Structure formats: structure tokens, C-alpha cells
Coordinates of C-alpha atoms and ligand atoms in Angstrom, one line a residue:
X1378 CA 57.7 87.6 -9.8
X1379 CA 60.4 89.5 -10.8
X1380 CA 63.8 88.0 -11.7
X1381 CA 67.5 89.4 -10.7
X1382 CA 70.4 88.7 -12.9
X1383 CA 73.1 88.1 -11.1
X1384 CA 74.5 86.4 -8.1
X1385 CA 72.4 85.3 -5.3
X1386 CA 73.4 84.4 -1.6
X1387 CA 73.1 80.7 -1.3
X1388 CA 69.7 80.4 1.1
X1389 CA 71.9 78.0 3.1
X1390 CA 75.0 80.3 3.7
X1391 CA 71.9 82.6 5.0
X1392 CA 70.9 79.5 6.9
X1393 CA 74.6 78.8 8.2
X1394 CA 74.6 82.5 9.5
X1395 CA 71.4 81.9 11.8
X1396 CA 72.7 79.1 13.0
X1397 CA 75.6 80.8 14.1
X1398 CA 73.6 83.4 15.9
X1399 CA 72.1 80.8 17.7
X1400 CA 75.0 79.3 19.1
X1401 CA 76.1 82.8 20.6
X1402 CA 72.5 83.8 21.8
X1403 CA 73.0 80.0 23.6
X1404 CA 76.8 80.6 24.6
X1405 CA 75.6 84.3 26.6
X1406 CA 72.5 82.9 27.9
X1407 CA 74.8 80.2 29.9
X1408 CA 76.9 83.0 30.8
X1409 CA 74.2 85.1 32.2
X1410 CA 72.9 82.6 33.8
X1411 CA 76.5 81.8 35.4
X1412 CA 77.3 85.3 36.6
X1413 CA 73.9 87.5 36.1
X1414 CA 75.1 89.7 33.6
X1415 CA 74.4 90.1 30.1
X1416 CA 76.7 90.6 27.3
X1417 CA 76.7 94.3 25.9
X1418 CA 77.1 95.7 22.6
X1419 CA 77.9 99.6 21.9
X1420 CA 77.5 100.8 18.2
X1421 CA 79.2 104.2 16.7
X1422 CA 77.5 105.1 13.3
X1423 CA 80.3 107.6 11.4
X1424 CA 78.4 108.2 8.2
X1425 CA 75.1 108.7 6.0
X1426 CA 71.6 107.0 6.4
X1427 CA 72.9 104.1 4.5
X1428 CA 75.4 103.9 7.2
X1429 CA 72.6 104.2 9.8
X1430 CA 70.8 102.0 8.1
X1431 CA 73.9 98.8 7.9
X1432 CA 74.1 100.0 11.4
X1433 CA 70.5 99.1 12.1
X1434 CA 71.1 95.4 10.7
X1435 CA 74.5 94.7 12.8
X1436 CA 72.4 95.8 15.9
X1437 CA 69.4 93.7 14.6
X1438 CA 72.2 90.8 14.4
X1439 CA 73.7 91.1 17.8
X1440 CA 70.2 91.1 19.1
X1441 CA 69.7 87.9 17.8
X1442 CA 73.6 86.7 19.4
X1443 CA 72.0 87.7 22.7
X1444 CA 73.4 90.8 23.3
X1445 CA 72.0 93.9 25.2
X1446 CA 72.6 97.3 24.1
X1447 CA 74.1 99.7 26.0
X1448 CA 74.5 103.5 25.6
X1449 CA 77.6 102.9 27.7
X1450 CA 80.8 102.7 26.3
X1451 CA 82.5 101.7 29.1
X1452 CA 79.8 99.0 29.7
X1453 CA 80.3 96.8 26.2
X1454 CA 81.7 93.7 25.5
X1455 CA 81.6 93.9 21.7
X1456 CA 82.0 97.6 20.2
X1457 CA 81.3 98.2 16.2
X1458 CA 82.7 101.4 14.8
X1459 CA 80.8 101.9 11.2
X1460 CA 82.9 104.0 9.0
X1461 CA 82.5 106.7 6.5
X1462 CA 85.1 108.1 3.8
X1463 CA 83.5 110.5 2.2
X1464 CA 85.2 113.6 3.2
X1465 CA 88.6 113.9 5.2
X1466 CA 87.2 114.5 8.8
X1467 CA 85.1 111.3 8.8
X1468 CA 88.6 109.5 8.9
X1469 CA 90.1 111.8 11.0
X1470 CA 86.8 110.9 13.8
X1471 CA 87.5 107.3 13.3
X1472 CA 91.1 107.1 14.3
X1473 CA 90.4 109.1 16.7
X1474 CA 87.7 106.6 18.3
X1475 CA 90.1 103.5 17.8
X1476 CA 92.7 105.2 19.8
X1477 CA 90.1 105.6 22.7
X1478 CA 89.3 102.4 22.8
X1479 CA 92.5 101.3 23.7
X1480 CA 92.5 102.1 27.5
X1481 CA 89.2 100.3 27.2
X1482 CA 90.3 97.0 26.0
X1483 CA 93.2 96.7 28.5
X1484 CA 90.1 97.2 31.4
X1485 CA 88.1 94.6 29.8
X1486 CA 90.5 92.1 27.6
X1487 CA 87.8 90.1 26.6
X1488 CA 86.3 93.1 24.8
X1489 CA 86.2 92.5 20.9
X1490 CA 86.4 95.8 18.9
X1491 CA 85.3 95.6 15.9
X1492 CA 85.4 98.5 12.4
X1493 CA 83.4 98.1 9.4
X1494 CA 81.8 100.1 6.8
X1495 CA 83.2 102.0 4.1
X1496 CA 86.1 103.1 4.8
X1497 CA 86.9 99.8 5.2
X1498 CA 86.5 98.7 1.2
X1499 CA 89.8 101.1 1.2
X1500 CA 93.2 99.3 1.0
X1501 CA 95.2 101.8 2.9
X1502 CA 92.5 102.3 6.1
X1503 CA 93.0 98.4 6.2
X1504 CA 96.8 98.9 6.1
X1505 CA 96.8 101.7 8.9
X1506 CA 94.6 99.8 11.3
X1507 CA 96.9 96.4 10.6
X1508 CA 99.6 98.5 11.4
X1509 CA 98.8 101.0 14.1
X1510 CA 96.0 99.7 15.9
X1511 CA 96.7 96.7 16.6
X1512 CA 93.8 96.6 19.3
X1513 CA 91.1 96.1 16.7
X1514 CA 89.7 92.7 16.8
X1515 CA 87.8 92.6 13.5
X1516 CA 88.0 94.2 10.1
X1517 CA 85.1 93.9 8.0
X1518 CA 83.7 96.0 4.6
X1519 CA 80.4 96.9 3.1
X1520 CA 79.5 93.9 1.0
X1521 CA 79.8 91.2 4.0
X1522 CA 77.7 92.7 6.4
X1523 CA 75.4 89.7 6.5
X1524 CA 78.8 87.5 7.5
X1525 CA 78.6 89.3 10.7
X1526 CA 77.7 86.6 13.3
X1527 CA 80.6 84.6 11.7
X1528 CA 83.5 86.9 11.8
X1529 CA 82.3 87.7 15.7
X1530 CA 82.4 84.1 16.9
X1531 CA 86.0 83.6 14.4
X1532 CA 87.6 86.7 16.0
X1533 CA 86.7 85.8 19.6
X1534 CA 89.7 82.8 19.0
X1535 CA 91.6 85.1 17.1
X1536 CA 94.9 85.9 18.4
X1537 CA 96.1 88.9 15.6
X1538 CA 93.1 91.6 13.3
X1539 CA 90.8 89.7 11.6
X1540 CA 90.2 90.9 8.0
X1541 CA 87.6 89.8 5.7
X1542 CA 87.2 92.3 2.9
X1543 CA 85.0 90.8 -0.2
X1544 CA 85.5 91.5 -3.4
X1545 CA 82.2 90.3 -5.1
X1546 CA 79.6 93.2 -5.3
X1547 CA 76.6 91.7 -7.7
X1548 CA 74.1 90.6 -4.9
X1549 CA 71.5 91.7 -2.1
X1550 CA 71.2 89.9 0.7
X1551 CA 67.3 89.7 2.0
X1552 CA 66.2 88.5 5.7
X1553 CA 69.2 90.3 7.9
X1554 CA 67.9 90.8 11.4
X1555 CA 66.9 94.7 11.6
X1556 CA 66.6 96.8 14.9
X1557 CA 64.6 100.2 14.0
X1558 CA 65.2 102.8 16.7
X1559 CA 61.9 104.4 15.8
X1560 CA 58.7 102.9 15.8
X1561 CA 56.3 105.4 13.9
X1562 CA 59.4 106.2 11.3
X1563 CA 61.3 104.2 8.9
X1564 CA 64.1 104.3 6.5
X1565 CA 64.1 101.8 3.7
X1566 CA 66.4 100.8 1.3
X1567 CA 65.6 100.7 -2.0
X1568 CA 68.6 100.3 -3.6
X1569 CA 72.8 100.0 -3.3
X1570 CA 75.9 101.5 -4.6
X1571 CA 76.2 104.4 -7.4
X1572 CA 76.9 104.3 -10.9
X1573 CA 77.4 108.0 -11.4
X1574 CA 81.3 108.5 -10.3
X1575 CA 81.3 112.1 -9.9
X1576 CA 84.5 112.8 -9.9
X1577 CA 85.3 114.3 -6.2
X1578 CA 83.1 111.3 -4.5
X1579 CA 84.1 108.3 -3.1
X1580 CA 80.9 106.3 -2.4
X1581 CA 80.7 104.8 -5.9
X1582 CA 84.5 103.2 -5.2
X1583 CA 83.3 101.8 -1.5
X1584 CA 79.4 101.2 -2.4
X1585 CA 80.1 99.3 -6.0
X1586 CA 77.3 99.6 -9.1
X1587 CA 74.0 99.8 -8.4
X1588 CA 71.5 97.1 -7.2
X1589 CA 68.0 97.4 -6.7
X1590 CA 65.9 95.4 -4.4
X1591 CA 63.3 93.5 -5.7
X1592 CA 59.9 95.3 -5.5
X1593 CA 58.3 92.2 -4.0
X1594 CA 60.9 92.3 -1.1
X1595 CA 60.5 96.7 -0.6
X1596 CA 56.7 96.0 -0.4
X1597 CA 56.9 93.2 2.2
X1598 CA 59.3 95.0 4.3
X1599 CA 57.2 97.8 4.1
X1600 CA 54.0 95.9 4.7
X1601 CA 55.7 94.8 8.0
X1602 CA 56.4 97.8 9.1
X1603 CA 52.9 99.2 8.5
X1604 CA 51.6 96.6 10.3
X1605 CA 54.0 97.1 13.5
X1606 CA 52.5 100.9 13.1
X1607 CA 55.2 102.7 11.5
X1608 CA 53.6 105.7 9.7
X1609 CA 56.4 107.4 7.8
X1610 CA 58.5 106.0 5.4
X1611 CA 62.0 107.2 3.7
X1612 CA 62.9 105.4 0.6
X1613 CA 66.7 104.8 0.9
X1614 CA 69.4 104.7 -1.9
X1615 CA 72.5 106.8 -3.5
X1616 CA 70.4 107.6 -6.3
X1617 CA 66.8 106.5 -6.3
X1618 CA 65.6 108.1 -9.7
X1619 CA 67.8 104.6 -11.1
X1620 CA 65.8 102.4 -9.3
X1621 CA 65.0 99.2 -11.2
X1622 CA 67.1 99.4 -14.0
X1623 CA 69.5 96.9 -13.1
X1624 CA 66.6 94.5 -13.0
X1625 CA 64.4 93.1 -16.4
X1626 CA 61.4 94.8 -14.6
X1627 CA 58.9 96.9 -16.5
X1628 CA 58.7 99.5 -13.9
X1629 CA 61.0 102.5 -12.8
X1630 CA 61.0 104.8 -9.3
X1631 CA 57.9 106.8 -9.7
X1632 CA 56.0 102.8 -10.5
X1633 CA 57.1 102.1 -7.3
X1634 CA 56.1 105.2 -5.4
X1635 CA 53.1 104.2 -6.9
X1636 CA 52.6 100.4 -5.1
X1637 CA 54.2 102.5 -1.8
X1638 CA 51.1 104.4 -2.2
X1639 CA 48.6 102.3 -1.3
X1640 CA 50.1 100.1 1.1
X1641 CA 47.5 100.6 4.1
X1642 CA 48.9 102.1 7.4
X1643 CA 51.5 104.1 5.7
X1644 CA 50.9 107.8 5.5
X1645 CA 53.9 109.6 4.6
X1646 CA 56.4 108.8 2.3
X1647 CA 59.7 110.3 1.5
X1648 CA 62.9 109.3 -0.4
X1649 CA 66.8 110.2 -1.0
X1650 CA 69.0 111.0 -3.0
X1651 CA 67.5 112.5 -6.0
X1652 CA 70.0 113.0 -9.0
X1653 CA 69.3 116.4 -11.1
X1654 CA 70.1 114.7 -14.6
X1655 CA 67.2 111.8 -13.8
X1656 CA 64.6 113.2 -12.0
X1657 CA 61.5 112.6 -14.4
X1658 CA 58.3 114.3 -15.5
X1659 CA 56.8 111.3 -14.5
X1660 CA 58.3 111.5 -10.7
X1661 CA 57.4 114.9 -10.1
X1662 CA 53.5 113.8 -11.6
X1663 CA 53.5 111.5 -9.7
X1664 CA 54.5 113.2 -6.4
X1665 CA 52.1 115.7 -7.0
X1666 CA 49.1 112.6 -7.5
X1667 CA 50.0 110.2 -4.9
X1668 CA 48.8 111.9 -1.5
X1669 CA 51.4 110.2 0.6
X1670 CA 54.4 111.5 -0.9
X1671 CA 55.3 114.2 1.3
X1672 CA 55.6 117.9 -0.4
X1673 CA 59.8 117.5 0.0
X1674 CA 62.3 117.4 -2.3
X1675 CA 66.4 116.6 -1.5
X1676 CA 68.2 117.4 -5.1
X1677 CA 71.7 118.1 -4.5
X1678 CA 73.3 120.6 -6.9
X1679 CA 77.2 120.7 -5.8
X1680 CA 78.0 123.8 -7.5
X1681 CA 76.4 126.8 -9.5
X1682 CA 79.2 127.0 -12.3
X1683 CA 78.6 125.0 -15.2
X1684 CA 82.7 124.9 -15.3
X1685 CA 82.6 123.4 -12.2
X1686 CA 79.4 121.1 -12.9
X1687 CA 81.4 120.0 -15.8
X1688 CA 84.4 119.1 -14.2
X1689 CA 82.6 117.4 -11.4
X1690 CA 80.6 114.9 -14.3
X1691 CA 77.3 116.3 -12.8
X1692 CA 75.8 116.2 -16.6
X1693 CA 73.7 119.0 -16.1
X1694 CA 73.7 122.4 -15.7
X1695 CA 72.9 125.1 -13.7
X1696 CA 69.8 126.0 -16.5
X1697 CA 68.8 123.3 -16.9
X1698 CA 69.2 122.4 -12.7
X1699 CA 66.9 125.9 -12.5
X1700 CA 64.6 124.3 -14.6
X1701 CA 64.1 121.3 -12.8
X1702 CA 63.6 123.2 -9.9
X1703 CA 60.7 125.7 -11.6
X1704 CA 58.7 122.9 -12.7
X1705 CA 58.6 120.9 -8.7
X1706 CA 57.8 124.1 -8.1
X1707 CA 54.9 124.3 -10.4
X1708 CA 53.0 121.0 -9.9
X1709 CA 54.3 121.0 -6.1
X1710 CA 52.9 124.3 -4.7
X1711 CA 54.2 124.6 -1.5
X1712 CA 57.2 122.1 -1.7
X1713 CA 60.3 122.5 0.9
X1714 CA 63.5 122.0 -1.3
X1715 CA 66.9 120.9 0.0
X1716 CA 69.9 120.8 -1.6
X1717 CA 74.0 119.6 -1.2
X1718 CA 76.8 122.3 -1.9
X1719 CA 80.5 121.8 -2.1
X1720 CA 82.5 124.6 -1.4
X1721 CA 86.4 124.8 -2.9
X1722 CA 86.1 122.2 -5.8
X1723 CA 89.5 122.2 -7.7
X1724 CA 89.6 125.2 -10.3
X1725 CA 85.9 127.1 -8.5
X1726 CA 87.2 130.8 -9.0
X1727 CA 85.1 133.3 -6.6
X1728 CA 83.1 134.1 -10.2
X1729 CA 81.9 130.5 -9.9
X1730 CA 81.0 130.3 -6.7
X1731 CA 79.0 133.9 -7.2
X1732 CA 76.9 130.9 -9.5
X1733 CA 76.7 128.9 -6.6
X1734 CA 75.3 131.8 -4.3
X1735 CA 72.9 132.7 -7.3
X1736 CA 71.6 129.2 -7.2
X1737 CA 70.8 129.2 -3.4
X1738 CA 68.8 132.6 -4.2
X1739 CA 67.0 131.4 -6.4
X1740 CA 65.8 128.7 -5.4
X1741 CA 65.5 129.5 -2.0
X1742 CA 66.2 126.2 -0.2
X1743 CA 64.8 125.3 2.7
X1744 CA 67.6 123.1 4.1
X1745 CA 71.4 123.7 2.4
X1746 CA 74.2 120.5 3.4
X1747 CA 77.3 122.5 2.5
X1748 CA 80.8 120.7 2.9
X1749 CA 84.1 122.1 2.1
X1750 CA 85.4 119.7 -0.7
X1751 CA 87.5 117.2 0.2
X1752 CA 90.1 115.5 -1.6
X1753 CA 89.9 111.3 -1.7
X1754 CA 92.1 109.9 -2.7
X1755 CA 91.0 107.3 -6.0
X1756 CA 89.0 109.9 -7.3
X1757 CA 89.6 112.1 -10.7
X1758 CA 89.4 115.7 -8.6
X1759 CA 91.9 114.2 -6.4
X1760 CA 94.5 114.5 -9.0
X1761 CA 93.4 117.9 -10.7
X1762 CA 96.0 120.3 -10.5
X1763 CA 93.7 123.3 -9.0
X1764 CA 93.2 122.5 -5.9
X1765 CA 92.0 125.5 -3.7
X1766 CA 94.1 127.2 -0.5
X1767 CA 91.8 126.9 2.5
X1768 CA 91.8 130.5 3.3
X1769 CA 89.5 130.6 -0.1
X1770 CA 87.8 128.0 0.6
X1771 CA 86.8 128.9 4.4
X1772 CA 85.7 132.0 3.6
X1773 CA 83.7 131.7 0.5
X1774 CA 82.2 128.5 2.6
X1775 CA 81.1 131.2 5.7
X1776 CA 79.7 133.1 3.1
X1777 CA 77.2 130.6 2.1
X1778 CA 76.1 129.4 5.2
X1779 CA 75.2 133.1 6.3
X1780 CA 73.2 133.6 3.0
X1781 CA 71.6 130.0 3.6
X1782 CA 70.8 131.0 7.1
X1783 CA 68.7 133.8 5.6
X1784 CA 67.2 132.4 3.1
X1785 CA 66.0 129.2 5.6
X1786 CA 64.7 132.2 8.1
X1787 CA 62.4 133.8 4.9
X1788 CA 60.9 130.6 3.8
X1789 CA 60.0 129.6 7.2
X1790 CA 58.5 133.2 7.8
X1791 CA 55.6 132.4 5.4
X1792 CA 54.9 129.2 8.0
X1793 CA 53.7 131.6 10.4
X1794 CA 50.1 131.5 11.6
X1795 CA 49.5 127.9 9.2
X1796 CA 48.8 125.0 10.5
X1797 CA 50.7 122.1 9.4
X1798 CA 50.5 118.4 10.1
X1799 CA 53.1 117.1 12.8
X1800 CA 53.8 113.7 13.3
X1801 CA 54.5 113.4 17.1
X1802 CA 58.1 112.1 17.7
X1803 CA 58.4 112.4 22.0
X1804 CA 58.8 115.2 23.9
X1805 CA 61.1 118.5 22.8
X1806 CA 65.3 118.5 24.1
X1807 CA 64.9 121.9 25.0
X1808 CA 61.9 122.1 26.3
X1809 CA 60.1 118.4 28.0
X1810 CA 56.6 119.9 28.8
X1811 CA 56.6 120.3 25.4
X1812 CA 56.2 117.6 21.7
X1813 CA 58.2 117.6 19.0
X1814 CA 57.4 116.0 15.2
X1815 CA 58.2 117.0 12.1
X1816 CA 56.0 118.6 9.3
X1817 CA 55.4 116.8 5.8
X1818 CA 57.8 119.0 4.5
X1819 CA 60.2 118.1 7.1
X1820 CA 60.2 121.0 9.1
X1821 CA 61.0 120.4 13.0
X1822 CA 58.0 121.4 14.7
X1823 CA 58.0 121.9 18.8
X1824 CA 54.5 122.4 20.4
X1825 CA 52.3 122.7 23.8
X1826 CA 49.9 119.8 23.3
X1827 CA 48.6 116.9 26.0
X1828 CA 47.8 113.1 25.5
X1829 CA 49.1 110.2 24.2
X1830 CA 50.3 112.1 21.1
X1831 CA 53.2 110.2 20.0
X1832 CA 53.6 108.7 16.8
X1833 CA 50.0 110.8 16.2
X1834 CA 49.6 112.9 13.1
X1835 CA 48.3 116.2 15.0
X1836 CA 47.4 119.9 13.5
X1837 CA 49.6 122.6 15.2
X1838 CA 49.2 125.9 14.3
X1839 CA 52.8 127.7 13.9
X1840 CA 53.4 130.8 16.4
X1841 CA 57.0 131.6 16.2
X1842 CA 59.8 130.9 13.8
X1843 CA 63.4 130.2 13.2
X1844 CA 65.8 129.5 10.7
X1845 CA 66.0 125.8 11.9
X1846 CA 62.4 124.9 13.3
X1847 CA 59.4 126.3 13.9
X1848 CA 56.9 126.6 17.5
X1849 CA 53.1 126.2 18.2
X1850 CA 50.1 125.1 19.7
X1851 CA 48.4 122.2 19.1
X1852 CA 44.4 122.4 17.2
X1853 CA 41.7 121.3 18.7
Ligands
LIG2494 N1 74.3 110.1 -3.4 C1 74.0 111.2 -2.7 C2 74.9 111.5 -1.5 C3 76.4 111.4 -1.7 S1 77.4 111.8 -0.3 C4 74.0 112.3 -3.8 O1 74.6 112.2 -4.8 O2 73.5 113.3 -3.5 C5 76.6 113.3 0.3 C6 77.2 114.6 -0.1 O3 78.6 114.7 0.3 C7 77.3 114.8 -1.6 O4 76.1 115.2 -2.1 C8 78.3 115.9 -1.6 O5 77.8 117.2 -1.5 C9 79.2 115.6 -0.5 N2 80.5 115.1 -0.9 C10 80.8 113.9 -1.5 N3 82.1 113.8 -1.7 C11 82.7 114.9 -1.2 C12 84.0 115.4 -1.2 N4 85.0 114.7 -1.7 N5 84.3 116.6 -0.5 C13 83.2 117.3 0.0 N6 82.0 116.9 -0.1 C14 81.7 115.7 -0.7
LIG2495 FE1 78.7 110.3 -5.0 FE2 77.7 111.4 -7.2 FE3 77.0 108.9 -6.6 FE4 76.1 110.9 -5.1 S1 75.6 110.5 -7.3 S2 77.0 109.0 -4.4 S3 77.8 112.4 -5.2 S4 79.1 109.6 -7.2
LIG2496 FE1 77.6 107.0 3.3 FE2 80.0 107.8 4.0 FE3 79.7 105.5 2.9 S1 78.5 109.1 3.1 S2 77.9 105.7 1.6 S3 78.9 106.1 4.9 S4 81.3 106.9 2.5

């Protein structure tokens, strides 16, 4: 057994929670059975896959208060907004959502509305929603997630907001209730929080330091999920190449890949977010050995310029980020890379960004997630003098996503006429007589097959491409 150093939640604050679920699952059955309706709940998931995942434990809670889900806004009786901060327009879509709700909650006064997430750990979000929204019913943050079925059944006697922001940081709570959308396809989180502070983001300032999970707990959940038939899993965390050194454990991220490995009933695995400056030797060799690991690679790179890397405290460069990227490349024939860009970083001339263009030739990305920098406020960047005017910004950003669209259409070319392995997700939007799945190197994949084919690992062979997915028919 492994041991953690710092604070753990108290089993019987865990058991104190449960407890509290019960009494509300209890409390709606007798309602149901009064008037024949269930209580609904209505989820709105702003931000990343750690988002979506926090998402997937507050829905995994309610289930356990009873609740139904509904896809129906109109329909709910307790509505959670999960936030995000990290650039300006997440806020701007949040306020935006509170305000809608308003007309709701006069309709249905016994509707509880309720925000959380990271924007949340933010004093002056807190202070706008105390202030001008005085329609939400509940105010909680990122570390007291697992408080959840108390701050429901406290608000529901509440007259004014109620706010419960923790401080405390140091701990990981195991055994929250988790709903999984998809059956065949899992995300799992490794570890929480960032240690890296570059200096434009805010996730390190809402997310805390860095926590790993205990391997024991990864490999159970995991194990679970294997055994309910889920084929593909995505190892989860800010930065996973850390994982494990906040623990006294003798093992790092690729170690872990490792155990992932053999766990029986998996077949893929995948992970995010790589960092540049610590992806290891060791984690590409051992990509490249363990036949699960899927031939995919996210490593964000921000910005070409070593000026700008610099000022952004990326601690690499863009040789030494090309170098990175030509040894993958070596032991991982075939691998699809994707990358993050930032566009308009305080000081980026149109020289730099020419680096940043370079870069994206290069390497010829699969998959590009280009944002226009955005200032937050709390962060170094947001004080630097440089900032950029949009028109520079706008334009230099149309620029890359036109040389990222070409680049995406030229690797996918050389997919034409191969046959990759698909796992089958359900039928394709645009087209329902046909499947779609993705590829192991995560390309979306829309084929003419028949059967019982989802969440099957099929051969299609590819007879038509685009920038953004790929048709074909399926092999005998
Ligand atoms: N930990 C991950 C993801 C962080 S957030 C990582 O380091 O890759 C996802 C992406 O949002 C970042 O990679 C970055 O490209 C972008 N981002 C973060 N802060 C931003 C800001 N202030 N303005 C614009 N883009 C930002
Ligand atoms: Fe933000 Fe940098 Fe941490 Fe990623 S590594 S979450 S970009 S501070
Ligand atoms: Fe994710 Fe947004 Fe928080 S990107 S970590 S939900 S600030």
C-alpha cells in the first residue's frame, strides 16, 4: 500500500454525506409517490474534461438523491451550472445562462439553481453573482464537490445564496457516486490541480497544487469499469507526466501506464495533458512497448517564439519542443499529434508568431486547439504591459486556423485506402444508416457497416477524407 501525506477526508464525513443522499432519495420517493412525478435534475458543463468529469460525479450524486435526468431545461427541479475561467468567453456564457434562468425560477419557485466549478474559487465571480443574481440558490467551488448532497438539502431552507467556498486544497476524496455517459469509453482521473503557473493560465489559481490519486484507487476504478465493458480508457489530469510525485511512491506516469496495461478488458488507453518540459524517454518507450496505448499524442506548445515561450514560463523551447516531437516520431511510426496554440500573447510580434506557423509545419499536427489569449485576471500576463490590439490578434489567429486546416486535410490524405481499427460509438449525426467510432489515433471515423456493432472494435477500410474525419466501409 501506498501512503499519502497529507490530509485525508474523515471516512465518516464521507459516511455523513451518504446519509444525506439517502434522506433526499427517501424525501422524492414520497413525493413521487404523492403526485407521480419524479424530481429532475438538468446539468450545464462550461469547461474541460476535468469539468466533465466533476460534472459526471454531481450527476452520479443526484442519482443517488433520487433524481431523474432530464435533457429539458424547462423540466428541472435542481439545475447545476459548472463553470470554467479559463479564457474570457467562458464567463461571458455563464452569466449569460444565470440570466436565463431567471424566467425559469419565477415558473417553478421551488426550482434550486445551483453554480459551481472554477470560476467559482474566484472572489469577484462570487461577488457578482451575490450581487446581481440574486436568483442563484447555491454557490459552491472545486474542492467541496463531495459536500454536494449537503449544500442541496441546506439551500432548499435557505432564504438568501448559499456560499460554501473551501479553502483547504491537500486531499482527494475517493467513493463519489459517478454517472458515465458512455459505456464502452471512459475518462479517468489521475491526478488534480497544476503546479506549473504559466503565466497567462488560470487553472493552477482555481485547481490548487497537484494531487495524485493513489495507484491502488486508479486500478480499482479502472478494474470496474473493465468489468462493466468499458474498452477505452483516457487518463485524466492537468499535467499527467507529474503523476506520483506528490506521493512517497517508487513509481512515475509511464509505471503506471504500465499496471494500465494489463488490466484485462481494457484495450485502448489514452491520456491528457502532456507537458513539453516532462515528457520522458521512458514515456515515449513505453508507449511504443505497451500495445494498448493508443498511437496519439496531445502536447500543447502555446507559441513558436522562444521570446514568447519564455515569457509564458513554458521552460522549453521551440528546439528543444521540435525535438521532442522528432523522437515520438521515431519510436511512434504512425503517431497522430495534437497540439494547443495561443494566439496574441502580450509582446508576440507577427515575427514570433511566423515561429508559431513554423511549428504547426513542421510538425504537421493532426488536431490544432487554438485560442486567442485571454487576459485573467491574477495571472503574471495579465499585468504585462504589451498586450495585443484585437485587429492583430484576429487576424494572425485566421491565419493559423487556415494553415491548420491544411495541414489536418494532408495528414488525413495518407489515411486513404488503410484500414484502421474503429471503435463503434452509435450511429453517425449526419448520416443514421450509418456508424460512427473513432480510430486509435483518434480520428472520427463514419462507416456503412450492419450488426450489433457498438462498443465493437471493427476494421474499416477509409474511402474518402476530410480535414476533420474520415469515411468507409466496414471489413469483412
Ligand atoms: N493543462 C493543460 C490544459 C490547460 S487549459 C495544458 O497545460 O495543456 C487548455 C488550454 O487553454 C491551454 O493549453 C491553453 O492553450 C489555453 N489557455 C489557457 N489559458 C489561456 C488564456 N488566458 N488565454 C487563451 N488561452 C488560454
Ligand atoms: Fe495552465 Fe500551464 Fe498548468 Fe496547463 S500546465 S494547466 S496551461 S498552468
Ligand atoms: Fe478546466 Fe476551465 Fe477549470 S479549462 S480546469 S474548467 S478553468
Amino acid at each position: 500500500m501506498s501512503e499519502r501525506k497529507e490530509i485525508k477526508i474523515d471516512k465518516a464525513e464521507l459516511d455523513r454525506q451518504k446519509e444525506i443522499m439517502l434522506r433526499l432519495k427517501e424525501n422524492n420517493s414520497m413525493e413521487y409517490q404523492k403526485n407521480g412525478k419524479h424530481k429532475r435534475y438538468f446539468v450545464i458543463t462550461l469547461g474541460c474534461q476535468q469539468n466533465v468529469s466533476d460534472s459526471e460525479k454531481i450527476m452520479g450524486m443526484l442519482d443517488e438523491m433520487g433524481y431523474e435526468k432530464t435533457e429539458e431545461r424547462e423540466e428541472a427541479d435542481v439545475v447545476v451550472i459548472n463553470t470554467c475561467c479559463v479564457r474570457e468567453n467562458a464567463e461571458l456564457k455563464l452569466f449569460g445562462n444565470i440570466g436565463a434562468f431567471k424566467q425559469l425560477k419565477i415558473d417553478n419557485p421551488g426550482l434550486l439553481l445551483c453554480v459551481c466549478g472554477c470560476m467559482m474559487e474566484q472572489e469577484h465571480a462570487v461577488a457578482t453573482i451575490k450581487k446581481k443574481y440574486k436568483h442563484v440558490d447555491l454557490v459552491f467551488g472545486t474542492h467541496n464537490l463531495y459536500r454536494f448532497p449537503e449544500l442541496i438539502e441546506r439551500s432548499m431552507n435557505e432564504k438568501y445564496t448559499l456560499i460554501d467556498i473551501m479553502n483547504t486544497e491537500g486531499f482527494i476524496v475517493e467513493d463519489i457516486p459517478v454517472r458515465r455517459e458512455d459505456k464502452f469509453k471512459a475518462w479517468v482521473t489521475i491526478m488534480y490541480g497544476c503546479n506549473n503557473f504559466c503565466s497567462y493560465c488560470i487553472v493552477p489559481h482555481v485547481r490548487g497544487r497537484e494531487r495524485s490519486r493513489l495507484p491502488e484507487d486508479i486500478v480499482s476504478e479502472i478494474k470496474q469499469l473493465a468489468a462493466d465493458g468499458c474498452k477505452e480508457i483516457t487518463l485524466l489530469g492537468q499535467n499527467v507526466n507529474s503523476y506520483g510525485k506528490d506521493l512517497k511512491l517508487e513509481m512515475d506516469f509511464a509505471d503506471l501506464i504500465k499496471i494500465v496495461n494489463e488490466i484485462e478488458g481494457v484495450e485502448r488507453i489514452r491520456f491528457m495533458t502532456s507537458h513539453p518540459k516532462d515528457i520522458s524517454d521512458k514515456l515515449i518507450q513505453t508507449m511504443s512497448e505497451c500495445k494498448k496505448v493508443c498511437e496519439q499524442l496531445h502536447l500543447p506548445f502555446q507559441a513558436g517564439s522562444n521570446k514568447v515561450l519564455k515569457a509564458m514560463n513554458r521552460k522549453y523551447t521551440k528546439e528543444e519542443y521540435l525535438e521532442k516531437i522528432e523522437k515520438v516520431k521515431r519510436v511512434l511510426p504512425g503517431v497522430a499529434l495534437s497540439t494547443d496554440v495561443i494566439v496574441g500573447f502580450p509582446g508576440e510580434t507577427d515575427e514570433d508568431f511566423e515561429e508559431t506557423l513554423d511549428v504547426i509545419s513542421k510538425v504537421e499536427f493532426d488536431q490544432s486547439f487554438m485560442f486567442i489569449y485571454s487576459k485573467r485576471s491574477g495571472t503574471p500576463a495579465a499585468e504585462m504591459e504589451n498586450q495585443i490590439n484585437e485587429e492583430q490578434k484576429h487576424r494572425n489567429f485566421e491565419r493559423l486556423k487556415k494553415l491548420q486546416a491544411d495541414v489536418s486535410k494532408k495528414v488525413n490524405d495518407d489515411y486513404l485506402n488503410r484500414i484502421v481499427e474503429v471503435l463503434v460509438e452509435g450511429p453517425s449525426k449526419n448520416d443514421a444508416s450509418k456508424f460512427t467510432g473513432r480510430s486509435r489515433t483518434g480520428k472520427v471515423v463514419n462507416f456503412s457497416g450492419q450488426g450489433e456493432l457498438i462498443g465493437q472494435l471493427v476494421n474499416v477500410r477509409i474511402t474518402e477524407v476530410f480535414s476533420w474525419f474520415l469515411n468507409g466501409e466496414m471489413e469483412a
